[in-house]
Every structure is written in structure tokens, then in C-alpha cells.
Coordinates of N, CA, C and O in Angstrom, one line a residue:
Q1 N 0.8 -1.2 0.0 CA 0.0 0.0 0.0 C 0.9 1.2 0.0 O 1.9 1.3 0.7
G2 N 0.4 2.2 -0.8 CA 1.2 3.5 -0.8 C 0.3 4.6 -1.2 O -0.9 4.4 -1.5
S3 N 0.8 5.8 -1.1 CA 0.1 7.0 -1.5 C 0.7 7.6 -2.8 O 2.0 7.7 -2.9
Y4 N -0.1 8.0 -3.7 CA 0.4 8.4 -5.1 C -0.4 9.6 -5.6 O -1.5 9.8 -5.3
V5 N 0.3 10.4 -6.4 CA -0.3 11.5 -7.1 C -0.1 11.0 -8.6 O 1.0 11.0 -9.1
Y6 N -1.3 10.6 -9.2 CA -1.3 10.2 -10.5 C -1.8 11.3 -11.4 O -2.6 12.1 -11.0
C7 N -1.2 11.4 -12.6 CA -1.6 12.5 -13.5 C -1.1 12.3 -14.9 O -0.3 11.4 -15.2
D8 N -1.6 13.1 -15.8 CA -1.1 13.2 -17.2 C 0.2 14.0 -17.1 O 0.3 15.1 -16.5
N9 N 1.3 13.5 -17.7 CA 2.6 14.2 -17.6 C 2.9 15.0 -18.9 O 4.0 15.6 -19.0
G10 N 2.0 15.0 -19.9 CA 2.1 15.8 -21.0 C 2.9 15.1 -22.2 O 2.9 15.6 -23.3
L11 N 3.5 14.0 -22.0 CA 4.2 13.3 -23.0 C 3.2 12.6 -24.0 O 2.3 12.0 -23.6
R12 N 3.4 12.9 -25.3 CA 2.6 12.3 -26.3 C 3.5 11.4 -27.2 O 4.6 11.8 -27.5
C13 N 3.0 10.3 -27.7 CA 3.8 9.4 -28.5 C 3.0 9.1 -29.8 O 1.8 9.2 -29.9
I14 N 3.8 8.5 -30.7 CA 3.1 8.0 -32.0 C 3.1 6.5 -32.0 O 2.6 5.9 -32.9
K15 N 3.7 5.9 -31.0 CA 3.8 4.4 -31.0 C 3.7 3.9 -29.5 O 4.3 4.5 -28.6
A16 N 2.9 2.9 -29.3 CA 2.7 2.3 -28.0 C 3.9 1.4 -27.6 O 4.5 0.9 -28.5
P17 N 4.2 1.3 -26.4 CA 3.6 1.9 -25.2 C 4.0 3.3 -25.1 O 5.1 3.7 -25.4
C18 N 3.1 4.1 -24.6 CA 3.4 5.6 -24.4 C 3.3 5.9 -22.9 O 2.2 5.8 -22.3
P19 N 4.3 6.4 -22.3 CA 4.3 6.7 -20.9 C 3.7 8.1 -20.6 O 4.3 8.9 -20.0
S20 N 2.5 8.3 -21.1 CA 1.9 9.7 -21.0 C 1.3 9.9 -19.6 O 0.8 11.1 -19.3
N21 N 1.2 8.9 -18.7 CA 0.7 9.1 -17.4 C 1.9 8.7 -16.4 O 2.6 7.8 -16.7
S22 N 1.9 9.4 -15.3 CA 2.9 9.0 -14.3 C 2.3 9.2 -13.0 O 1.3 9.8 -12.8
A23 N 3.0 8.7 -12.0 CA 2.6 8.8 -10.6 C 3.8 9.1 -9.7 O 4.8 8.4 -9.9
L24 N 3.6 10.0 -8.8 CA 4.6 10.2 -7.8 C 4.3 9.3 -6.6 O 3.2 9.4 -6.0
D25 N 5.3 8.5 -6.2 CA 5.1 7.7 -5.0 C 5.6 8.6 -3.8 O 6.7 9.0 -3.7
L26 N 4.6 9.0 -3.0 CA 4.9 9.9 -1.9 C 5.9 9.4 -0.8 O 6.6 10.1 -0.2
A27 N 5.9 8.1 -0.7 CA 6.8 7.5 0.3 C 8.3 7.5 -0.1 O 9.2 7.8 0.7
T28 N 8.5 7.3 -1.4 CA 9.9 7.3 -1.9 C 10.3 8.5 -2.7 O 11.5 8.7 -2.9
G29 N 9.4 9.3 -3.2 CA 9.7 10.4 -4.0 C 10.0 10.1 -5.4 O 10.3 10.9 -6.2
K30 N 9.8 8.8 -5.8 CA 10.1 8.4 -7.1 C 8.9 8.5 -8.0 O 7.8 8.4 -7.6
I31 N 9.2 8.8 -9.3 CA 8.1 8.9 -10.3 C 8.0 7.6 -11.1 O 9.0 7.1 -11.5
I32 N 6.8 7.1 -11.1 CA 6.6 5.9 -11.9 C 6.0 6.3 -13.2 O 4.9 6.9 -13.3
K33 N 6.8 6.1 -14.3 CA 6.4 6.5 -15.6 C 5.6 5.4 -16.3 O 5.8 4.3 -16.2
G34 N 4.6 5.9 -17.2 CA 3.9 4.9 -18.0 C 2.9 4.1 -17.2 O 2.5 3.0 -17.6
V35 N 2.4 4.6 -16.1 CA 1.5 3.8 -15.2 C 0.1 4.1 -15.6 O -0.2 5.1 -16.1
S36 N -0.7 3.1 -15.4 CA -2.2 3.3 -15.6 C -2.9 3.2 -14.2 O -2.2 3.0 -13.2
I37 N -4.1 3.5 -14.2 CA -4.9 3.5 -12.9 C -6.1 2.7 -13.0 O -6.8 2.7 -14.1
D38 N -6.5 2.1 -12.0 CA -7.7 1.2 -11.9 C -8.4 1.7 -10.6 O -8.0 1.6 -9.5
T39 N -9.6 2.3 -10.9 CA -10.4 2.9 -9.8 C -11.6 2.0 -9.4 O -12.4 2.3 -8.6
S40 N -11.6 0.7 -9.9 CA -12.7 -0.2 -9.6 C -12.9 -0.6 -8.2 O -13.9 -1.0 -7.8
E41 N -11.8 -0.4 -7.3 CA -11.9 -0.8 -5.9 C -12.2 0.4 -5.0 O -12.4 0.2 -3.8
L42 N -12.4 1.6 -5.6 CA -12.8 2.7 -4.8 C -14.3 2.5 -4.3 O -15.1 1.8 -5.0
P43 N -14.6 3.1 -3.2 CA -16.0 3.0 -2.8 C -16.9 3.7 -3.9 O -16.4 4.6 -4.6
Q44 N -18.1 3.2 -4.0 CA -19.0 3.7 -5.1 C -19.2 5.2 -5.0 O -19.2 5.9 -6.1
A45 N -19.3 5.8 -3.9 CA -19.5 7.3 -3.8 C -18.3 8.0 -4.4 O -18.4 9.0 -5.1
D46 N -17.1 7.5 -4.2 CA -15.9 8.1 -4.8 C -15.8 7.9 -6.3 O -15.5 8.8 -7.1
R47 N -16.2 6.7 -6.8 CA -16.2 6.4 -8.2 C -17.2 7.3 -8.9 O -17.1 7.6 -10.1
E48 N -18.3 7.7 -8.2 CA -19.3 8.5 -8.8 C -19.1 10.0 -8.7 O -19.9 10.8 -9.2
R49 N -18.0 10.4 -8.2 CA -17.6 11.8 -8.1 C -17.7 12.4 -9.5 O -17.1 11.8 -10.4
S50 N -18.3 13.5 -9.7 CA -18.5 14.0 -11.1 C -17.2 14.4 -11.8 O -17.2 14.4 -13.0
H51 N -16.2 14.7 -11.1 CA -15.0 15.2 -11.7 C -13.8 14.3 -11.4 O -12.6 14.7 -11.5
L52 N -14.0 13.0 -11.1 CA -12.9 12.1 -10.7 C -11.9 12.0 -11.8 O -10.7 12.1 -11.5
S53 N -12.3 11.8 -13.0 CA -11.3 11.6 -14.1 C -10.5 12.9 -14.3 O -9.3 12.9 -14.5
D54 N -11.1 14.1 -14.1 CA -10.4 15.3 -14.2 C -9.4 15.5 -13.0 O -8.3 15.9 -13.2
M55 N -9.8 15.1 -11.9 CA -9.0 15.2 -10.7 C -7.7 14.3 -10.8 O -6.6 14.7 -10.5
L56 N -7.9 13.1 -11.4 CA -6.8 12.3 -11.7 C -5.9 12.8 -12.8 O -4.7 12.8 -12.7
H57 N -6.5 13.3 -13.9 CA -5.8 13.8 -15.0 C -4.8 14.9 -14.6 O -3.7 15.0 -15.0
Y58 N -5.3 15.8 -13.8 CA -4.6 17.0 -13.3 C -3.7 16.8 -12.1 O -3.0 17.7 -11.7
G59 N -3.8 15.6 -11.5 CA -3.0 15.3 -10.3 C -3.5 16.1 -9.1 O -2.6 16.5 -8.2
S60 N -4.7 16.4 -8.9 CA -5.2 17.2 -7.8 C -5.6 16.4 -6.6 O -6.0 17.0 -5.6
I61 N -5.5 15.1 -6.6 CA -5.8 14.3 -5.4 C -4.7 13.3 -5.2 O -4.0 12.8 -6.1
V62 N -4.5 12.9 -3.9 CA -3.6 11.9 -3.5 C -4.5 10.6 -3.3 O -5.5 10.7 -2.6
V63 N -4.1 9.5 -3.9 CA -4.8 8.3 -3.8 C -4.0 7.3 -3.1 O -2.8 7.3 -3.1
R64 N -4.7 6.4 -2.4 CA -4.0 5.3 -1.7 C -4.3 4.0 -2.3 O -5.5 3.7 -2.7
G65 N -3.3 3.1 -2.5 CA -3.6 1.8 -3.2 C -2.3 1.1 -3.3 O -1.3 1.3 -2.7
R66 N -2.3 0.2 -4.3 CA -1.1 -0.7 -4.5 C -0.8 -0.7 -6.0 O -1.6 -0.4 -6.8
T67 N 0.5 -1.0 -6.3 CA 0.9 -1.1 -7.7 C 1.0 -2.6 -8.0 O 1.3 -3.4 -7.2
E68 N 0.6 -2.8 -9.2 CA 0.6 -4.2 -9.8 C 1.2 -4.2 -11.2 O 1.0 -3.2 -11.9
S69 N 1.9 -5.2 -11.5 CA 2.4 -5.4 -12.8 C 1.3 -6.3 -13.5 O 0.9 -7.3 -12.9
R70 N 0.9 -5.9 -14.7 CA -0.1 -6.6 -15.4 C 0.4 -7.1 -16.7 O 0.1 -6.5 -17.7
P71 N 1.1 -8.3 -16.7 CA 1.6 -8.8 -18.0 C 0.6 -9.1 -19.0 O 0.9 -9.1 -20.2
E72 N -0.7 -9.3 -18.6 CA -1.7 -9.6 -19.6 C -2.0 -8.4 -20.5 O -2.6 -8.5 -21.5
A73 N -1.5 -7.2 -20.1 CA -1.7 -6.0 -20.9 C -0.4 -5.7 -21.7 O -0.3 -4.6 -22.1
L74 N 0.4 -6.6 -21.9 CA 1.7 -6.4 -22.6 C 1.4 -5.9 -24.0 O 0.5 -6.4 -24.7
T75 N 2.2 -4.9 -24.4 CA 2.1 -4.4 -25.8 C 3.5 -4.7 -26.5 O 3.6 -4.5 -27.7
S76 N 4.5 -5.2 -25.7 CA 5.7 -5.6 -26.3 C 6.4 -6.5 -25.4 O 6.0 -6.7 -24.2
D77 N 7.5 -7.2 -25.8 CA 8.2 -8.1 -25.0 C 9.0 -7.4 -23.9 O 9.3 -8.1 -22.9
E78 N 9.2 -6.1 -24.0 CA 10.1 -5.5 -23.1 C 9.4 -4.6 -22.0 O 10.0 -4.2 -21.1
Y79 N 8.2 -4.4 -22.1 CA 7.5 -3.5 -21.3 C 6.3 -4.1 -20.6 O 5.4 -4.6 -21.2
V80 N 6.4 -4.2 -19.3 CA 5.3 -4.7 -18.4 C 4.7 -3.5 -17.7 O 5.3 -2.9 -16.9
P81 N 3.5 -3.1 -18.2 CA 2.9 -1.9 -17.6 C 2.6 -2.1 -16.1 O 2.2 -3.2 -15.6
K82 N 2.7 -1.0 -15.4 CA 2.3 -0.9 -14.0 C 1.0 -0.3 -13.9 O 0.6 0.6 -14.6
T83 N 0.2 -0.8 -12.9 CA -1.1 -0.2 -12.7 C -1.2 0.1 -11.2 O -0.8 -0.7 -10.3
I84 N -1.8 1.3 -10.9 CA -2.1 1.6 -9.5 C -3.6 1.2 -9.3 O -4.4 1.8 -10.0
V85 N -3.8 0.3 -8.4 CA -5.1 -0.1 -8.0 C -5.5 0.8 -6.8 O -5.0 0.6 -5.7
V86 N -6.4 1.7 -7.0 CA -6.8 2.7 -6.0 C -7.9 2.2 -5.1 O -8.9 1.6 -5.5
E87 N -7.6 2.3 -3.8 CA -8.6 1.9 -2.8 C -9.3 3.0 -2.1 O -10.4 2.8 -1.6
T88 N -8.6 4.2 -2.0 CA -9.3 5.3 -1.4 C -8.6 6.6 -1.9 O -7.5 6.6 -2.4
I89 N -9.4 7.7 -1.7 CA -8.9 9.0 -2.0 C -8.5 9.6 -0.7 O -9.4 9.7 0.2
E90 N -7.3 10.1 -0.5 CA -6.8 10.6 0.8 C -7.1 12.0 1.0 O -7.6 12.4 2.0
R91 N -6.7 12.9 0.0 CA -6.8 14.3 0.2 C -6.5 15.0 -1.1 O -6.1 14.4 -2.1
E92 N -6.6 16.3 -1.1 CA -6.1 17.1 -2.3 C -4.6 17.2 -2.2 O -4.0 17.1 -1.1
T93 N -4.0 17.4 -3.3 CA -2.5 17.5 -3.4 C -2.1 18.9 -3.1 O -2.8 19.9 -3.2
M94 N -0.8 19.0 -2.7 CA -0.1 20.3 -2.6 C 0.6 20.5 -3.9 O 0.9 19.6 -4.7
M95 N 0.8 21.8 -4.3 CA 1.5 22.1 -5.5 C 2.8 21.4 -5.8 O 3.0 20.8 -6.9
K96 N 3.6 21.2 -4.8 CA 4.9 20.5 -5.0 C 4.7 19.1 -5.3 O 5.6 18.5 -5.9
E97 N 3.6 18.5 -5.0 CA 3.3 17.1 -5.3 C 2.9 16.9 -6.7 O 2.9 15.8 -7.2
R98 N 2.5 18.0 -7.4 CA 2.0 17.9 -8.8 C 3.1 18.3 -9.8 O 2.8 18.5 -11.0
Q99 N 4.3 18.5 -9.4 CA 5.3 19.1 -10.3 C 5.6 18.2 -11.5 O 6.1 18.7 -12.5
H100 N 5.3 16.9 -11.4 CA 5.6 16.0 -12.6 C 4.4 16.0 -13.6 O 4.5 15.4 -14.6
C101 N 3.4 16.7 -13.2 CA 2.2 16.7 -14.1 C 2.3 17.8 -15.1 O 2.9 18.9 -14.9
S102 N 1.7 17.6 -16.3 CA 1.8 18.6 -17.4 C 1.0 19.8 -17.1 O 1.3 20.9 -17.5
S103 N -0.2 19.6 -16.5 CA -1.1 20.7 -16.2 C -1.2 20.8 -14.7 O -1.8 19.9 -14.1
R104 N -0.7 21.8 -14.0 CA -0.7 21.8 -12.6 C -1.8 22.5 -11.9 O -1.8 22.8 -10.7
G105 N -2.8 22.8 -12.7 CA -4.0 23.5 -12.2 C -4.8 22.6 -11.2 O -4.8 21.4 -11.4
L106 N -5.3 23.2 -10.2 CA -6.1 22.4 -9.3 C -7.6 22.4 -9.8 O -8.1 23.5 -10.1
Y107 N -8.1 21.3 -9.9 CA -9.5 21.2 -10.4 C -10.4 21.1 -9.3 O -10.3 20.5 -8.3

């Protein structure tokens, strides 16, 4: 379990896999590039928030969950995508926690 700031990092590609999303691991300070997010384990009330996808896109919330490697989603022999499986929304982010995001506006 860990706390993460997930967001769009602004990188665009013409060939998959494209690491256009990243997450800051708040415990280690490391950026996980090319990560996807799975919100299916969030409580229903959180999943139904009207701006959840925008809050994730802009990195305006800290989420708590676990990272998983999902080889079934392989797009090449060399890249095993990581997924953050979100279990709860902890809080809004601070500006310094969103520095890896392409758009740092608070939604």
C-alpha cells in the first residue's frame, strides 16, 4: 500500500507503449512513468464523483492503493505496464506534489 499522485505528464507518442501518465510515490519520492490507474476498488461514492477523471488527469488528489504489474496487458516483450489499484482518495494534493504533471492547475 502506498500514496500516489497520478496524472497526465504531457508526453505524447506516436507508438505504444506511451508513458503519458505518471505517478509520484509519496513514500519514496520516485516517479513511476507509464503507469495506468484502476479505480474499480474505490467506494462507489468516490467512483461517482462528477470530476474524478479530471482530478486524476490534473493530479489534484492523493490516492492510496497498491501497484501491480499486469503482464496480460503487454504491448511488447520489453514493457510490463504498472497499474495503480486505487482503494481510497486521501486528500487534495499540494502544488509541490504535482510538479511532474503537465497541467498543474487544481481542479
